[in-house]
Amino acid sequence: MDFPFPIWDQLTPGQQRALSAGAVRRRAAKGTVLSGGGDSCLGLLVVQSGQLRVYSLSAEGKEITLYRLLPRDVCLFSAACILSGISFALTMAAEKDTEFWLIPAEVYKGVMAESAPLANYTNAIMASRFSEVMFLLEQVMWTRLDRRLAAFLLEEAALEGSPRLSLTHEAIGNHLGTAREVITRMLRYFQQEGMVALSRGTVELTNRDKLARLAQEITPTGG
């Protein structure tokens, strides 16, 4: 593998060879769904470049983004079958053209069985992801949508490196788990307040400071 796998130097040469031999480099075009529903044994995924979105999809087709995967991030949920007693149905899709390494679940599980550092690292990944999901749950339950939307727009601008975002109201609603019409009303309010400028398929942030003040109550304080 031509990337430094996390805790690589804590593995034995044999364990390193096992992961290297099993890893396959793949590409996914923007919009490609990599896994979904009960397909939870794709394998351990390590992002090389691009961006992936992990989200929950209800039976009625309603979506909510749980977290994103950026370069060097590791996704363990795509190899959930290695985790005894844990079952969930998540969907993962490419938000940008993405290159990633895929380590088959059985290969990763075999190395993890003989490597305490890898087992500990795996547990740390799971704890981190569950913390993100719990934080999201708290937002959805207790935080006003205007604050969540402001935080989302600022996060998107940081990811894209631009205040001009190519996002439909429907796409924003899918990220935040709410209806397009609700997002449209809220964005129009933001526009009236001078925080954004709206045009077809785009949202431009015009007053980041005001958005930040609105969003600051839900900014994580640690970790």
PDB file of C-alpha atoms in Angstrom:
ATOM      1  CA  MET A   1       0.000   0.000   0.000  1.00  0.00           C
ATOM      2  CA  ASP A   2       1.343   3.455  -0.828  1.00  0.00           C
ATOM      3  CA  PHE A   3      -0.257   5.186   2.162  1.00  0.00           C
ATOM      4  CA  PRO A   4       0.628   5.021   5.861  1.00  0.00           C
ATOM      5  CA  PHE A   5      -2.111   2.897   7.372  1.00  0.00           C
ATOM      6  CA  PRO A   6      -2.956   4.094  10.913  1.00  0.00           C
ATOM      7  CA  ILE A   7      -0.793   2.346  13.549  1.00  0.00           C
ATOM      8  CA  TRP A   8       1.161   0.681  10.712  1.00  0.00           C
ATOM      9  CA  ASP A   9       4.380   0.784  12.737  1.00  0.00           C
ATOM     10  CA  GLN A  10       2.675  -1.085  15.587  1.00  0.00           C
ATOM     11  CA  LEU A  11       2.042  -4.136  13.400  1.00  0.00           C
ATOM     12  CA  THR A  12       4.502  -6.969  12.853  1.00  0.00           C
ATOM     13  CA  PRO A  13       6.031  -7.414   9.388  1.00  0.00           C
ATOM     14  CA  GLY A  14       3.803 -10.447   8.868  1.00  0.00           C
ATOM     15  CA  GLN A  15       0.679  -8.499   9.784  1.00  0.00           C
ATOM     16  CA  GLN A  16       1.739  -5.669   7.492  1.00  0.00           C
ATOM     17  CA  ARG A  17       2.202  -8.131   4.637  1.00  0.00           C
ATOM     18  CA  ALA A  18      -1.233  -9.647   5.265  1.00  0.00           C
ATOM     19  CA  LEU A  19      -2.982  -6.252   5.064  1.00  0.00           C
ATOM     20  CA  SER A  20      -0.924  -5.172   2.042  1.00  0.00           C
ATOM     21  CA  ALA A  21      -1.610  -8.407   0.167  1.00  0.00           C
ATOM     22  CA  GLY A  22      -5.341  -8.219   0.822  1.00  0.00           C
ATOM     23  CA  ALA A  23      -5.854  -4.515   0.131  1.00  0.00           C
ATOM     24  CA  VAL A  24      -7.355  -3.526  -3.213  1.00  0.00           C
ATOM     25  CA  ARG A  25      -7.314   0.012  -4.584  1.00  0.00           C
ATOM     26  CA  ARG A  26     -10.633   1.146  -6.022  1.00  0.00           C
ATOM     27  CA  ARG A  27     -12.261   4.224  -7.494  1.00  0.00           C
ATOM     28  CA  ALA A  28     -15.820   5.482  -7.173  1.00  0.00           C
ATOM     29  CA  ALA A  29     -17.299   8.242  -9.306  1.00  0.00           C
ATOM     30  CA  LYS A  30     -19.318  10.974  -7.659  1.00  0.00           C
ATOM     31  CA  GLY A  31     -22.790   9.668  -6.851  1.00  0.00           C
ATOM     32  CA  THR A  32     -21.789   5.994  -6.658  1.00  0.00           C
ATOM     33  CA  VAL A  33     -23.419   4.070  -3.805  1.00  0.00           C
ATOM     34  CA  LEU A  34     -20.737   1.837  -2.291  1.00  0.00           C
ATOM     35  CA  SER A  35     -22.818   0.015   0.284  1.00  0.00           C
ATOM     36  CA  GLY A  36     -26.308   0.180   1.664  1.00  0.00           C
ATOM     37  CA  GLY A  37     -28.963  -1.555   3.689  1.00  0.00           C
ATOM     38  CA  GLY A  38     -27.877  -5.026   4.745  1.00  0.00           C
ATOM     39  CA  ASP A  39     -24.667  -4.929   2.691  1.00  0.00           C
ATOM     40  CA  SER A  40     -22.418  -4.515   5.728  1.00  0.00           C
ATOM     41  CA  CYS A  41     -19.417  -6.648   4.721  1.00  0.00           C
ATOM     42  CA  LEU A  42     -17.849  -4.634   1.930  1.00  0.00           C
ATOM     43  CA  GLY A  43     -14.594  -4.528   3.888  1.00  0.00           C
ATOM     44  CA  LEU A  44     -12.543  -2.011   5.832  1.00  0.00           C
ATOM     45  CA  LEU A  45     -12.265   1.137   3.755  1.00  0.00           C
ATOM     46  CA  VAL A  46      -9.460   3.731   3.873  1.00  0.00           C
ATOM     47  CA  VAL A  47      -9.985   6.906   1.851  1.00  0.00           C
ATOM     48  CA  GLN A  48      -7.063   7.926  -0.364  1.00  0.00           C
ATOM     49  CA  SER A  49      -8.669  10.982  -1.967  1.00  0.00           C
ATOM     50  CA  GLY A  50     -12.134  12.419  -2.463  1.00  0.00           C
ATOM     51  CA  GLN A  51     -15.071  12.385  -0.057  1.00  0.00           C
ATOM     52  CA  LEU A  52     -17.665   9.842   1.053  1.00  0.00           C
ATOM     53  CA  ARG A  53     -20.957  10.341   2.854  1.00  0.00           C
ATOM     54  CA  VAL A  54     -22.382   7.857   5.355  1.00  0.00           C
ATOM     55  CA  TYR A  55     -26.085   8.290   5.980  1.00  0.00           C
ATOM     56  CA  SER A  56     -29.202   6.591   7.288  1.00  0.00           C
ATOM     57  CA  LEU A  57     -32.100   5.950   4.912  1.00  0.00           C
ATOM     58  CA  SER A  58     -35.600   5.301   6.221  1.00  0.00           C
ATOM     59  CA  ALA A  59     -38.167   3.008   4.631  1.00  0.00           C
ATOM     60  CA  GLU A  60     -39.948   6.146   3.401  1.00  0.00           C
ATOM     61  CA  GLY A  61     -36.802   7.376   1.653  1.00  0.00           C
ATOM     62  CA  LYS A  62     -35.892  10.061   4.186  1.00  0.00           C
ATOM     63  CA  GLU A  63     -32.148  10.609   4.627  1.00  0.00           C
ATOM     64  CA  ILE A  64     -29.891  12.101   7.264  1.00  0.00           C
ATOM     65  CA  THR A  65     -26.108  12.397   7.071  1.00  0.00           C
ATOM     66  CA  LEU A  66     -24.274  10.727   9.942  1.00  0.00           C
ATOM     67  CA  TYR A  67     -20.728  11.709   9.022  1.00  0.00           C
ATOM     68  CA  ARG A  68     -18.321  12.238   6.133  1.00  0.00           C
ATOM     69  CA  LEU A  69     -15.131  10.380   5.280  1.00  0.00           C
ATOM     70  CA  LEU A  70     -12.224  12.485   4.027  1.00  0.00           C
ATOM     71  CA  PRO A  71      -8.701  11.515   2.872  1.00  0.00           C
ATOM     72  CA  ARG A  72      -6.969   9.185   5.385  1.00  0.00           C
ATOM     73  CA  ASP A  73     -10.243   8.454   7.184  1.00  0.00           C
ATOM     74  CA  VAL A  74     -11.106   4.838   7.956  1.00  0.00           C
ATOM     75  CA  CYS A  75     -14.608   3.369   7.675  1.00  0.00           C
ATOM     76  CA  LEU A  76     -15.252   0.311   9.801  1.00  0.00           C
ATOM     77  CA  PHE A  77     -19.040   0.212   9.354  1.00  0.00           C
ATOM     78  CA  SER A  78     -18.462  -1.087   5.824  1.00  0.00           C
ATOM     79  CA  ALA A  79     -16.992  -4.210   7.460  1.00  0.00           C
ATOM     80  CA  ALA A  80     -19.557  -4.541  10.228  1.00  0.00           C
ATOM     81  CA  CYS A  81     -19.617  -8.330  10.020  1.00  0.00           C
ATOM     82  CA  ILE A  82     -16.341  -8.447  11.975  1.00  0.00           C
ATOM     83  CA  LEU A  83     -18.086  -6.862  14.962  1.00  0.00           C
ATOM     84  CA  SER A  84     -19.949  -9.441  17.014  1.00  0.00           C
ATOM     85  CA  GLY A  85     -23.416  -8.454  18.165  1.00  0.00           C
ATOM     86  CA  ILE A  86     -23.551  -5.175  16.208  1.00  0.00           C
ATOM     87  CA  SER A  87     -26.099  -4.764  13.444  1.00  0.00           C
ATOM     88  CA  PHE A  88     -27.065  -1.625  11.554  1.00  0.00           C
ATOM     89  CA  ALA A  89     -28.153  -0.535   8.092  1.00  0.00           C
ATOM     90  CA  LEU A  90     -26.205   2.447   6.791  1.00  0.00           C
ATOM     91  CA  THR A  91     -25.627   3.689   3.271  1.00  0.00           C
ATOM     92  CA  MET A  92     -22.327   5.029   1.959  1.00  0.00           C
ATOM     93  CA  ALA A  93     -21.977   7.029  -1.249  1.00  0.00           C
ATOM     94  CA  ALA A  94     -19.282   9.072  -2.981  1.00  0.00           C
ATOM     95  CA  GLU A  95     -19.877  12.816  -2.743  1.00  0.00           C
ATOM     96  CA  LYS A  96     -16.850  13.430  -4.963  1.00  0.00           C
ATOM     97  CA  ASP A  97     -14.777  11.241  -7.257  1.00  0.00           C
ATOM     98  CA  THR A  98     -13.020   9.075  -4.679  1.00  0.00           C
ATOM     99  CA  GLU A  99     -10.100   6.669  -4.512  1.00  0.00           C
ATOM    100  CA  PHE A 100      -9.879   4.288  -1.597  1.00  0.00           C
ATOM    101  CA  TRP A 101      -8.280   1.101  -0.332  1.00  0.00           C
ATOM    102  CA  LEU A 102     -10.497  -1.810   0.565  1.00  0.00           C
ATOM    103  CA  ILE A 103      -9.271  -4.484   2.965  1.00  0.00           C
ATOM    104  CA  PRO A 104     -11.543  -7.571   2.928  1.00  0.00           C
ATOM    105  CA  ALA A 105     -13.310  -8.132   6.228  1.00  0.00           C
ATOM    106  CA  GLU A 106     -11.863 -11.607   6.692  1.00  0.00           C
ATOM    107  CA  VAL A 107      -8.299 -10.311   6.184  1.00  0.00           C
ATOM    108  CA  TYR A 108      -8.758  -7.473   8.642  1.00  0.00           C
ATOM    109  CA  LYS A 109     -10.450  -9.753  11.166  1.00  0.00           C
ATOM    110  CA  GLY A 110      -7.595 -12.265  10.915  1.00  0.00           C
ATOM    111  CA  VAL A 111      -4.939  -9.647  11.627  1.00  0.00           C
ATOM    112  CA  MET A 112      -7.023  -8.065  14.382  1.00  0.00           C
ATOM    113  CA  ALA A 113      -7.316 -11.450  16.140  1.00  0.00           C
ATOM    114  CA  GLU A 114      -3.546 -11.571  16.640  1.00  0.00           C
ATOM    115  CA  SER A 115      -2.780  -7.857  17.068  1.00  0.00           C
ATOM    116  CA  ALA A 116      -3.762  -6.075  20.290  1.00  0.00           C
ATOM    117  CA  PRO A 117      -2.842  -2.651  18.841  1.00  0.00           C
ATOM    118  CA  LEU A 118      -5.144  -3.211  15.858  1.00  0.00           C
ATOM    119  CA  ALA A 119      -7.950  -4.461  18.101  1.00  0.00           C
ATOM    120  CA  ASN A 120      -7.572  -1.379  20.303  1.00  0.00           C
ATOM    121  CA  TYR A 121      -7.498   0.884  17.258  1.00  0.00           C
ATOM    122  CA  THR A 122     -10.671  -0.772  15.933  1.00  0.00           C
ATOM    123  CA  ASN A 123     -12.435  -0.166  19.229  1.00  0.00           C
ATOM    124  CA  ALA A 124     -11.304   3.460  19.167  1.00  0.00           C
ATOM    125  CA  ILE A 125     -12.768   3.922  15.666  1.00  0.00           C
ATOM    126  CA  MET A 126     -16.094   2.489  16.783  1.00  0.00           C
ATOM    127  CA  ALA A 127     -16.186   4.685  19.878  1.00  0.00           C
ATOM    128  CA  SER A 128     -15.416   7.779  17.813  1.00  0.00           C
ATOM    129  CA  ARG A 129     -18.098   7.053  15.216  1.00  0.00           C
ATOM    130  CA  PHE A 130     -20.742   6.265  17.812  1.00  0.00           C
ATOM    131  CA  SER A 131     -19.871   9.518  19.566  1.00  0.00           C
ATOM    132  CA  GLU A 132     -20.449  11.384  16.299  1.00  0.00           C
ATOM    133  CA  VAL A 133     -23.805   9.680  15.841  1.00  0.00           C
ATOM    134  CA  MET A 134     -24.838  10.446  19.417  1.00  0.00           C
ATOM    135  CA  PHE A 135     -23.832  14.088  18.963  1.00  0.00           C
ATOM    136  CA  LEU A 136     -25.950  14.213  15.819  1.00  0.00           C
ATOM    137  CA  LEU A 137     -28.877  12.664  17.688  1.00  0.00           C
ATOM    138  CA  GLU A 138     -28.603  15.350  20.354  1.00  0.00           C
ATOM    139  CA  GLN A 139     -28.625  18.030  17.656  1.00  0.00           C
ATOM    140  CA  VAL A 140     -31.696  16.616  15.958  1.00  0.00           C
ATOM    141  CA  MET A 141     -33.571  16.269  19.236  1.00  0.00           C
ATOM    142  CA  TRP A 142     -32.609  19.458  21.040  1.00  0.00           C
ATOM    143  CA  THR A 143     -31.143  22.012  18.627  1.00  0.00           C
ATOM    144  CA  ARG A 144     -33.176  24.417  16.523  1.00  0.00           C
ATOM    145  CA  LEU A 145     -32.964  23.833  12.794  1.00  0.00           C
ATOM    146  CA  ASP A 146     -31.673  27.343  12.067  1.00  0.00           C
ATOM    147  CA  ARG A 147     -28.579  26.636  14.179  1.00  0.00           C
ATOM    148  CA  ARG A 148     -28.062  23.234  12.588  1.00  0.00           C
ATOM    149  CA  LEU A 149     -28.409  24.723   9.112  1.00  0.00           C
ATOM    150  CA  ALA A 150     -25.953  27.515   9.876  1.00  0.00           C
ATOM    151  CA  ALA A 151     -23.416  24.978  11.178  1.00  0.00           C
ATOM    152  CA  PHE A 152     -23.923  22.788   8.122  1.00  0.00           C
ATOM    153  CA  LEU A 153     -23.350  25.664   5.684  1.00  0.00           C
ATOM    154  CA  LEU A 154     -20.156  26.681   7.457  1.00  0.00           C
ATOM    155  CA  GLU A 155     -18.906  23.092   7.435  1.00  0.00           C
ATOM    156  CA  GLU A 156     -19.639  22.766   3.724  1.00  0.00           C
ATOM    157  CA  ALA A 157     -17.822  26.001   2.953  1.00  0.00           C
ATOM    158  CA  ALA A 158     -14.793  24.755   4.888  1.00  0.00           C
ATOM    159  CA  LEU A 159     -14.826  21.411   3.050  1.00  0.00           C
ATOM    160  CA  GLU A 160     -15.147  23.056  -0.363  1.00  0.00           C
ATOM    161  CA  GLY A 161     -12.802  25.950   0.370  1.00  0.00           C
ATOM    162  CA  SER A 162     -15.358  28.353  -1.043  1.00  0.00           C
ATOM    163  CA  PRO A 163     -18.332  30.399   0.218  1.00  0.00           C
ATOM    164  CA  ARG A 164     -20.268  29.444  -2.918  1.00  0.00           C
ATOM    165  CA  LEU A 165     -21.874  26.036  -2.512  1.00  0.00           C
ATOM    166  CA  SER A 166     -23.418  24.020  -5.341  1.00  0.00           C
ATOM    167  CA  LEU A 167     -26.216  22.481  -3.301  1.00  0.00           C
ATOM    168  CA  THR A 168     -29.916  22.122  -3.914  1.00  0.00           C
ATOM    169  CA  HIS A 169     -32.386  22.663  -1.103  1.00  0.00           C
ATOM    170  CA  GLU A 170     -33.332  19.001  -1.401  1.00  0.00           C
ATOM    171  CA  ALA A 171     -29.710  17.913  -0.918  1.00  0.00           C
ATOM    172  CA  ILE A 172     -29.392  20.084   2.192  1.00  0.00           C
ATOM    173  CA  GLY A 173     -32.622  18.597   3.522  1.00  0.00           C
ATOM    174  CA  ASN A 174     -31.219  15.107   2.974  1.00  0.00           C
ATOM    175  CA  HIS A 175     -28.112  15.978   4.954  1.00  0.00           C
ATOM    176  CA  LEU A 176     -30.091  17.408   7.846  1.00  0.00           C
ATOM    177  CA  GLY A 177     -32.961  14.926   7.816  1.00  0.00           C
ATOM    178  CA  THR A 178     -35.734  17.370   7.013  1.00  0.00           C
ATOM    179  CA  ALA A 179     -37.992  18.318   4.106  1.00  0.00           C
ATOM    180  CA  ARG A 180     -36.881  20.468   1.186  1.00  0.00           C
ATOM    181  CA  GLU A 181     -39.710  22.932   1.844  1.00  0.00           C
ATOM    182  CA  VAL A 182     -38.487  23.519   5.393  1.00  0.00           C
ATOM    183  CA  ILE A 183     -34.952  24.199   4.133  1.00  0.00           C
ATOM    184  CA  THR A 184     -36.263  26.585   1.496  1.00  0.00           C
ATOM    185  CA  ARG A 185     -38.135  28.639   4.088  1.00  0.00           C
ATOM    186  CA  MET A 186     -35.120  28.744   6.383  1.00  0.00           C
ATOM    187  CA  LEU A 187     -32.713  29.741   3.606  1.00  0.00           C
ATOM    188  CA  ARG A 188     -35.025  32.534   2.525  1.00  0.00           C
ATOM    189  CA  TYR A 189     -34.971  33.794   6.101  1.00  0.00           C
ATOM    190  CA  PHE A 190     -31.156  33.595   6.082  1.00  0.00           C
ATOM    191  CA  GLN A 191     -31.153  35.598   2.862  1.00  0.00           C
ATOM    192  CA  GLN A 192     -33.395  38.266   4.356  1.00  0.00           C
ATOM    193  CA  GLU A 193     -30.972  38.504   7.279  1.00  0.00           C
ATOM    194  CA  GLY A 194     -28.017  38.970   4.901  1.00  0.00           C
ATOM    195  CA  MET A 195     -26.312  35.688   5.767  1.00  0.00           C
ATOM    196  CA  VAL A 196     -26.625  34.001   2.355  1.00  0.00           C
ATOM    197  CA  ALA A 197     -27.452  34.777  -1.260  1.00  0.00           C
ATOM    198  CA  LEU A 198     -29.570  32.252  -3.137  1.00  0.00           C
ATOM    199  CA  SER A 199     -29.618  31.346  -6.811  1.00  0.00           C
ATOM    200  CA  ARG A 200     -30.696  28.215  -8.647  1.00  0.00           C
ATOM    201  CA  GLY A 201     -28.738  25.242  -7.293  1.00  0.00           C
ATOM    202  CA  THR A 202     -26.358  27.395  -5.245  1.00  0.00           C
ATOM    203  CA  VAL A 203     -26.094  28.961  -1.820  1.00  0.00           C
ATOM    204  CA  GLU A 204     -23.454  31.639  -1.274  1.00  0.00           C
ATOM    205  CA  LEU A 205     -22.393  32.542   2.246  1.00  0.00           C
ATOM    206  CA  THR A 206     -22.327  36.331   2.504  1.00  0.00           C
ATOM    207  CA  ASN A 207     -21.881  36.799   6.259  1.00  0.00           C
ATOM    208  CA  ARG A 208     -19.935  33.980   7.863  1.00  0.00           C
ATOM    209  CA  ASP A 209     -19.592  35.793  11.174  1.00  0.00           C
ATOM    210  CA  LYS A 210     -23.343  36.038  11.577  1.00  0.00           C
ATOM    211  CA  LEU A 211     -23.755  32.369  10.627  1.00  0.00           C
ATOM    212  CA  ALA A 212     -21.032  31.408  13.107  1.00  0.00           C
ATOM    213  CA  ARG A 213     -22.745  33.285  15.916  1.00  0.00           C
ATOM    214  CA  LEU A 214     -25.961  31.463  15.121  1.00  0.00           C
ATOM    215  CA  ALA A 215     -24.233  28.071  14.982  1.00  0.00           C
ATOM    216  CA  GLN A 216     -21.868  28.449  17.932  1.00  0.00           C
ATOM    217  CA  GLU A 217     -24.187  26.842  20.467  1.00  0.00           C
ATOM    218  CA  ILE A 218     -23.786  23.425  18.824  1.00  0.00           C
ATOM    219  CA  THR A 219     -20.049  23.524  18.182  1.00  0.00           C
ATOM    220  CA  PRO A 220     -18.366  20.514  19.848  1.00  0.00           C
ATOM    221  CA  THR A 221     -16.165  21.527  22.785  1.00  0.00           C
ATOM    222  CA  GLY A 222     -13.698  18.659  22.668  1.00  0.00           C
ATOM    223  CA  GLY A 223     -12.349  15.533  20.959  1.00  0.00           C
TER     224      GLY A 223
END
